[in-house]
Short mmCIF file of C-alpha atoms and ligand atoms in Angstrom, two decimals:
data_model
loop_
_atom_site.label_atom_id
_atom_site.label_comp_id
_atom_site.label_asym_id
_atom_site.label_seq_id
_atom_site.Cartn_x
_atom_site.Cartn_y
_atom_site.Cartn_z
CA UNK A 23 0.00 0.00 0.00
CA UNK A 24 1.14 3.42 -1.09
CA UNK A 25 2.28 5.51 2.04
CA UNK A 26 0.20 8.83 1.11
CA UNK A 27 -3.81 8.44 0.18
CA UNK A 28 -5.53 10.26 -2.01
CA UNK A 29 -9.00 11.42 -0.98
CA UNK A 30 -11.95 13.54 -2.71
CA UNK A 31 -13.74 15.80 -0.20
CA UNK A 32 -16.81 17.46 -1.54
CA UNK A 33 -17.86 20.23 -0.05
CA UNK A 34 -14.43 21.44 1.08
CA UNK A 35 -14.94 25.19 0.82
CA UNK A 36 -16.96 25.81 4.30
CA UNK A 37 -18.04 24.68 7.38
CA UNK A 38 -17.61 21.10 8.14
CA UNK A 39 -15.83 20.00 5.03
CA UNK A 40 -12.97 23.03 5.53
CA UNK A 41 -12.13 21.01 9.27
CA UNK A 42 -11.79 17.65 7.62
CA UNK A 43 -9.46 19.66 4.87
CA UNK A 44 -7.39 21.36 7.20
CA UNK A 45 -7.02 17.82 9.77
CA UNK A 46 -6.55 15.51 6.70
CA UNK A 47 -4.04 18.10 5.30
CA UNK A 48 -1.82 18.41 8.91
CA UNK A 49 -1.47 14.30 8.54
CA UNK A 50 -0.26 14.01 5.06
CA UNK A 51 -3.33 13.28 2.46
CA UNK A 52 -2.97 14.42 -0.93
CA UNK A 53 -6.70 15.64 -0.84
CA UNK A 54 -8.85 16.89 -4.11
CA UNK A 55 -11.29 19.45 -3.27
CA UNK A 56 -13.31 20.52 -6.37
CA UNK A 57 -14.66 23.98 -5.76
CA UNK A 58 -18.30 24.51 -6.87
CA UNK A 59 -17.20 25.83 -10.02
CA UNK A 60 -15.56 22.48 -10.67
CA UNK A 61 -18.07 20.27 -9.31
CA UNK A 62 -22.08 21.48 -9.20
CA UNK A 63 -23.72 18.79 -7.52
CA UNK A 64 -27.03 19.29 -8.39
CA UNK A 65 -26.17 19.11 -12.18
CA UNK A 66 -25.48 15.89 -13.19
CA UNK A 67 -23.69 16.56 -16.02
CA UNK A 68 -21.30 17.93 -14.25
CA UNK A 69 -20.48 14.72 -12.01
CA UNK A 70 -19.94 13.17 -15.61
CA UNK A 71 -17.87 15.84 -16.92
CA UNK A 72 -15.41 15.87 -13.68
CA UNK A 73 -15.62 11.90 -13.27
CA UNK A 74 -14.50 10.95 -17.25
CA UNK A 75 -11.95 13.88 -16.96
CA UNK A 76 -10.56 12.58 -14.16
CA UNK A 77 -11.03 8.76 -15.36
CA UNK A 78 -7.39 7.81 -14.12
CA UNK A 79 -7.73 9.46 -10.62
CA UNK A 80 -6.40 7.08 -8.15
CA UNK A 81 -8.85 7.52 -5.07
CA UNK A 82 -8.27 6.03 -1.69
CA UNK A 83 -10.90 7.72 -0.27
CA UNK A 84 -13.82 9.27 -1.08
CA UNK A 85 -15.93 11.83 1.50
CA UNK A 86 -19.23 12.69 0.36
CA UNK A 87 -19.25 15.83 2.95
CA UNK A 88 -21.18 18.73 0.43
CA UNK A 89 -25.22 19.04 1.71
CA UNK A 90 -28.30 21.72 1.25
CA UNK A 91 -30.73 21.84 3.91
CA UNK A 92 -33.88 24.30 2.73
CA UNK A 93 -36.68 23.62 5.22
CA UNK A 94 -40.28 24.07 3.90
CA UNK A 95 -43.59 22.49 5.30
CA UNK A 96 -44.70 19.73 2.93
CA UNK A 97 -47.98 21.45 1.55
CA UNK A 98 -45.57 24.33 0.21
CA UNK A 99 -42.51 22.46 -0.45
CA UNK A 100 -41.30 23.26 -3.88
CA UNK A 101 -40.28 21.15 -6.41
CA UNK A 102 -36.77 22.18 -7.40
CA UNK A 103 -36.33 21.70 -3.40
CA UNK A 104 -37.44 18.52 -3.12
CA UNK A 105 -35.18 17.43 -6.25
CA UNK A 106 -32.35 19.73 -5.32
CA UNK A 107 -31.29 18.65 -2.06
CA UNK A 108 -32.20 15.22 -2.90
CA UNK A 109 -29.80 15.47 -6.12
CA UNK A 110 -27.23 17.12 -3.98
CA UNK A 111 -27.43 15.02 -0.87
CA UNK A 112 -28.48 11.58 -1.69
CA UNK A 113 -28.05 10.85 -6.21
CA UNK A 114 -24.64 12.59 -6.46
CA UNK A 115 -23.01 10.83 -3.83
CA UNK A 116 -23.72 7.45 -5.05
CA UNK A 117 -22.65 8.57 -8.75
CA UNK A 118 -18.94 9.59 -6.98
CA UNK A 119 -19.13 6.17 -4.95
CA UNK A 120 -19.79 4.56 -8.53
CA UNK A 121 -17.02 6.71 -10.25
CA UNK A 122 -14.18 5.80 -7.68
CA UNK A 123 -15.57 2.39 -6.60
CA UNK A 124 -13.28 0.70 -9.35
CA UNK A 125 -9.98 1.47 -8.28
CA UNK A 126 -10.68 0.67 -4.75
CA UNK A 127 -11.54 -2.64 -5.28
CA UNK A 128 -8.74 -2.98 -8.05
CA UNK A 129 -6.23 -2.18 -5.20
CA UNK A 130 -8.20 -3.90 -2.34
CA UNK A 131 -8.26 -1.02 -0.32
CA UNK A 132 -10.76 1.96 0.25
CA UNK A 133 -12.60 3.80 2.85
CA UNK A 134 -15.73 5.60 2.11
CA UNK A 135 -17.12 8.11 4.21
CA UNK A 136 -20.52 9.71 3.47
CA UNK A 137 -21.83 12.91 6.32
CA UNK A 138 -25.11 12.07 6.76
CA UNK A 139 -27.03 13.50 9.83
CA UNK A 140 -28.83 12.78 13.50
CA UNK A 141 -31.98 13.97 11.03
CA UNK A 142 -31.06 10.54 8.59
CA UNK A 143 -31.31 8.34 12.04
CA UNK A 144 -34.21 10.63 13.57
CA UNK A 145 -36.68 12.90 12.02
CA UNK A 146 -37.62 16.78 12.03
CA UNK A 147 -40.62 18.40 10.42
CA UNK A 148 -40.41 20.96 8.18
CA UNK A 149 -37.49 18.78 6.35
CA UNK A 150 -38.79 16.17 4.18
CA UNK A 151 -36.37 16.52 1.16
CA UNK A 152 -32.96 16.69 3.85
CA UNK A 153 -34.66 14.06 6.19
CA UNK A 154 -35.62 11.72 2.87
CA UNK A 155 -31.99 12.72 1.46
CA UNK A 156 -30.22 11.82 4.94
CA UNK A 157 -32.00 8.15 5.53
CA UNK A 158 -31.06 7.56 2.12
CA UNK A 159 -27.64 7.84 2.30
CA UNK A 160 -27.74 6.04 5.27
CA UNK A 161 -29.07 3.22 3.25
CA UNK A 162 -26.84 3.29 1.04
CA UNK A 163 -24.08 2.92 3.51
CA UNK A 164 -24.85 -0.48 4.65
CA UNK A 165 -25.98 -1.28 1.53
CA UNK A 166 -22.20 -0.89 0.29
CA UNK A 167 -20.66 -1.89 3.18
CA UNK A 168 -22.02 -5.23 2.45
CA UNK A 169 -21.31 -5.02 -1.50
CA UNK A 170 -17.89 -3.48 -0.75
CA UNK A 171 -16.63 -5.48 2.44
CA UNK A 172 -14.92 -8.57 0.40
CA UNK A 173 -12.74 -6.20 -1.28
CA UNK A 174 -11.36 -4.33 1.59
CA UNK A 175 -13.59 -1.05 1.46
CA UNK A 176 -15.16 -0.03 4.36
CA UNK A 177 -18.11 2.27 3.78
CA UNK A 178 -19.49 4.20 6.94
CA UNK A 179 -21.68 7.32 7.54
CA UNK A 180 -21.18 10.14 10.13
CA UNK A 181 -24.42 11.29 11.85
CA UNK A 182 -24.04 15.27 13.33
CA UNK A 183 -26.46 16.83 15.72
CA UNK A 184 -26.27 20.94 15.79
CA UNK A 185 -22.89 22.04 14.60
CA UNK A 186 -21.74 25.91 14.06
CA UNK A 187 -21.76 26.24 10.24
CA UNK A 188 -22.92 28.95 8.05
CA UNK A 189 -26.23 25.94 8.01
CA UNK A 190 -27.08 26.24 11.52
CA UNK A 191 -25.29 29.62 12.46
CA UNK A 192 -28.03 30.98 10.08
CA UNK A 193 -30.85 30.85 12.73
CA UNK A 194 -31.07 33.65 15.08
CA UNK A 195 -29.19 33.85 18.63
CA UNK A 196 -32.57 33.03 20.33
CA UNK A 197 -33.30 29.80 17.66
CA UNK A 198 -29.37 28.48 18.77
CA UNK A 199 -29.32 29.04 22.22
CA UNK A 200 -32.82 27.03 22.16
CA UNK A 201 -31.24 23.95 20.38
CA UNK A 202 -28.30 24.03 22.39
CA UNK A 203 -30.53 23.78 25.33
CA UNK A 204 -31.85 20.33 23.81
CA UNK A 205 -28.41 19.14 23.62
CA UNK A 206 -27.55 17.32 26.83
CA UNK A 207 -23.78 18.51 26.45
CA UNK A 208 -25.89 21.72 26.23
CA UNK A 209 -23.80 23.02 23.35
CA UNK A 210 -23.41 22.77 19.49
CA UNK A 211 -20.75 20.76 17.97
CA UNK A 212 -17.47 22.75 16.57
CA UNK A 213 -16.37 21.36 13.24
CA UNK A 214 -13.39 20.21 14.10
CA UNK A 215 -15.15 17.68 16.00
CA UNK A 216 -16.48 15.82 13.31
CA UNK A 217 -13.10 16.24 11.73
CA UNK A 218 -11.45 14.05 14.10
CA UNK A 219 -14.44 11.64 13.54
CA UNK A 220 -14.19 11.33 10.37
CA UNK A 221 -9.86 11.25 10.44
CA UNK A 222 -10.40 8.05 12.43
CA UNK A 223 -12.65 6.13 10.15
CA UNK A 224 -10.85 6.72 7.26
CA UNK A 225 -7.43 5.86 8.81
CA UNK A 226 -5.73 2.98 9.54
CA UNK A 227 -6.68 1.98 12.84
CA UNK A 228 -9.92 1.35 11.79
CA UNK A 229 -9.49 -1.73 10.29
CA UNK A 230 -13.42 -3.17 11.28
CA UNK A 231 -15.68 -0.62 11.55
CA UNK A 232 -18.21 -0.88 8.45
CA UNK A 233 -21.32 -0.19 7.62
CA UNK A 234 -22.50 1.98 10.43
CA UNK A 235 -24.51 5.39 10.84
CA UNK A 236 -22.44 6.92 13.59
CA UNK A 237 -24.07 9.48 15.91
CA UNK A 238 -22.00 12.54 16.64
CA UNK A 239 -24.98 14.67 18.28
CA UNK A 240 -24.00 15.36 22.08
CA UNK A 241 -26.40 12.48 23.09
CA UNK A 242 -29.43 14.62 21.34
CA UNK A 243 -31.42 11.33 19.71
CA UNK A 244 -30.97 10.02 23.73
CA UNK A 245 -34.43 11.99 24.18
N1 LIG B 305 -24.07 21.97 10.34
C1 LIG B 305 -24.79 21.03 10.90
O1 LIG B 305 -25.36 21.23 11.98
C2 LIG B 305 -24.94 19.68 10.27
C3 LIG B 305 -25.60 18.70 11.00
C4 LIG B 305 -25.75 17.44 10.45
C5 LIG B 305 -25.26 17.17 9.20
N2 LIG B 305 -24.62 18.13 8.48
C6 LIG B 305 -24.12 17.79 7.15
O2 LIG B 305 -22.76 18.09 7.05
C7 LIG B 305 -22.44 18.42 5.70
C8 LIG B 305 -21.69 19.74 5.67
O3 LIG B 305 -22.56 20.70 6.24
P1 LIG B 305 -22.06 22.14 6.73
O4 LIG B 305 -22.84 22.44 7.95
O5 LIG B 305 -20.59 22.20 6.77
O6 LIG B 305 -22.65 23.03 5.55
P2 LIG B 305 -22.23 24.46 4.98
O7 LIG B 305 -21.38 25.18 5.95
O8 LIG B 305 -23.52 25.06 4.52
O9 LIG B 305 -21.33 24.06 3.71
C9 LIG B 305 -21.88 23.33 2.67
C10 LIG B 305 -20.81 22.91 1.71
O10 LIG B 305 -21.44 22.17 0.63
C11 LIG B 305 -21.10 22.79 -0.61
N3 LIG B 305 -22.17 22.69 -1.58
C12 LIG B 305 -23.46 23.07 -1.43
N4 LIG B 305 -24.14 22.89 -2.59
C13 LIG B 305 -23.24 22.39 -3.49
C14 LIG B 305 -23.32 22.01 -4.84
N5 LIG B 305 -24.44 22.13 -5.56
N6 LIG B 305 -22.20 21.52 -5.46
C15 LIG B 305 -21.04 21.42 -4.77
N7 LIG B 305 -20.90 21.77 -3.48
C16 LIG B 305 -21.99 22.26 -2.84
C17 LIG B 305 -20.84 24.25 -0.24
O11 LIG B 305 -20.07 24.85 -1.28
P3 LIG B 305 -20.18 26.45 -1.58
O12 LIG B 305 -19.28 27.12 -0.59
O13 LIG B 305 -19.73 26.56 -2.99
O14 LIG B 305 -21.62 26.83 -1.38
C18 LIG B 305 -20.10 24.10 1.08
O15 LIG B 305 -18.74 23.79 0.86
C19 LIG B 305 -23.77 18.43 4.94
O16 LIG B 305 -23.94 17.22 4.26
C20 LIG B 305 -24.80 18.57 6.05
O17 LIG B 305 -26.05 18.03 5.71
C21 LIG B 305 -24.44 19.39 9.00
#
């Protein structure tokens, strides 16, 4: 096995996905981080464009991190909502898992990690299309980690509560300071948290770990 892995982070620009750059980055990854410019999720053209482009692209590992939340109530939900996050959150992650799938199991080797969310383990109303998008993925986590276990890959989602991004951080003072009060840790998650998560799974040490939707919530979904 090669000593420095390659891994695609989507979503690498903000928020959650810029703390698993800068960890990954401080151990050594070589790490591709289309911008938005380079990758649009919700066009799938685009996924095609990047993926034959980039045919020969030896990927280790592949983090599906980039997510929309819009919340609407279901009798005005919209449709480019619905199919937008689901596109964004759910479709173009598997279509990367397909793309990079190949040389993982060529070299007997991968680690897949997709950020799902407490809200694909638990529900919230007002958020059918993220909720719908979120159990999803989580489906299709175990649904590869059985596929993708004989060859080595080990395919595992990471479930946040509340964490302070520009996704959360958008609600006012009153709105966080409620939430937090639901957390029994009593606070929202920092980034870098979820970082470290996710720098374990995809290292390494975690040689048996597969095919689970791993709460990192402050003990929220206890309730
Ligand atoms: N924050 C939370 O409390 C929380 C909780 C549970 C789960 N999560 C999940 O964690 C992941 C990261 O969330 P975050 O809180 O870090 O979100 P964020 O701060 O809003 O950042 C979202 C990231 O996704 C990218 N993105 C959005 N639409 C895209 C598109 N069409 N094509 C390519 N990239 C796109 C954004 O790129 P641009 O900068 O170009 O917009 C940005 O880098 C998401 O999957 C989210 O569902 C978050």
């Amino acid at each position: 096995m090669k000593k420095s892995k390659t891994v695609f982070l989507t979503g690498a620009s903000r928020g959650i996905g810029k703390a698993i750059f800068k960890k990954l980055n401080k151990q050594g990854y070589k790490i591709i981080t289309p911008s938005r410019k380079e990758l649009d999720l919700s066009d799938p053209t685009s996924i095609k464009r990047l993926t034959e482009v980039n045919k020969k692209l030896k990927v280790d590992i592949l983090i599906n991190n980039a997510g929309i939340n819009l919340p609407q109530w279901i009798d005005e939900l919209e449709d480019k909502n619905l199919e937008e996050t689901l596109r964004i959150n759910l479709i173009s992650p598997i279509s990367l898992i397909r793309a990079f799938v190949p040389y993982m199991k060529q070299q007997k080797w991968g680690r897949i990690v997709n950020i799902s969310s407490m809200f694909g383990v638990v529900a919230r109303g007002k958020q059918t299309p993220y909720v719908a998008s979120k159990h999803g993925l989580n489906g299709v986590t175990k649904t590869l980690a059985l596929e993708l276990g004989p060859y080595n890959i080990l395919v595992n989602s990471v479930c946040p509560g509340f964490v302070k991004t520009d996704l959360v951080l958008r609600n006012p003072p009153e709105k966080l300071a409620a939430l937090a009060k639901d957390v029994p840790l009593g606070r929202l998650a920092e980034p870098e948290e979820i970082a470290e998560l996710v720098s374990y799974l995809i290292s390494d040490k975690n040689s048996y770990i597969t095919g689970t939707n791993i709460l990192i919530d402050g003990g929220y979904t206890c309730r």
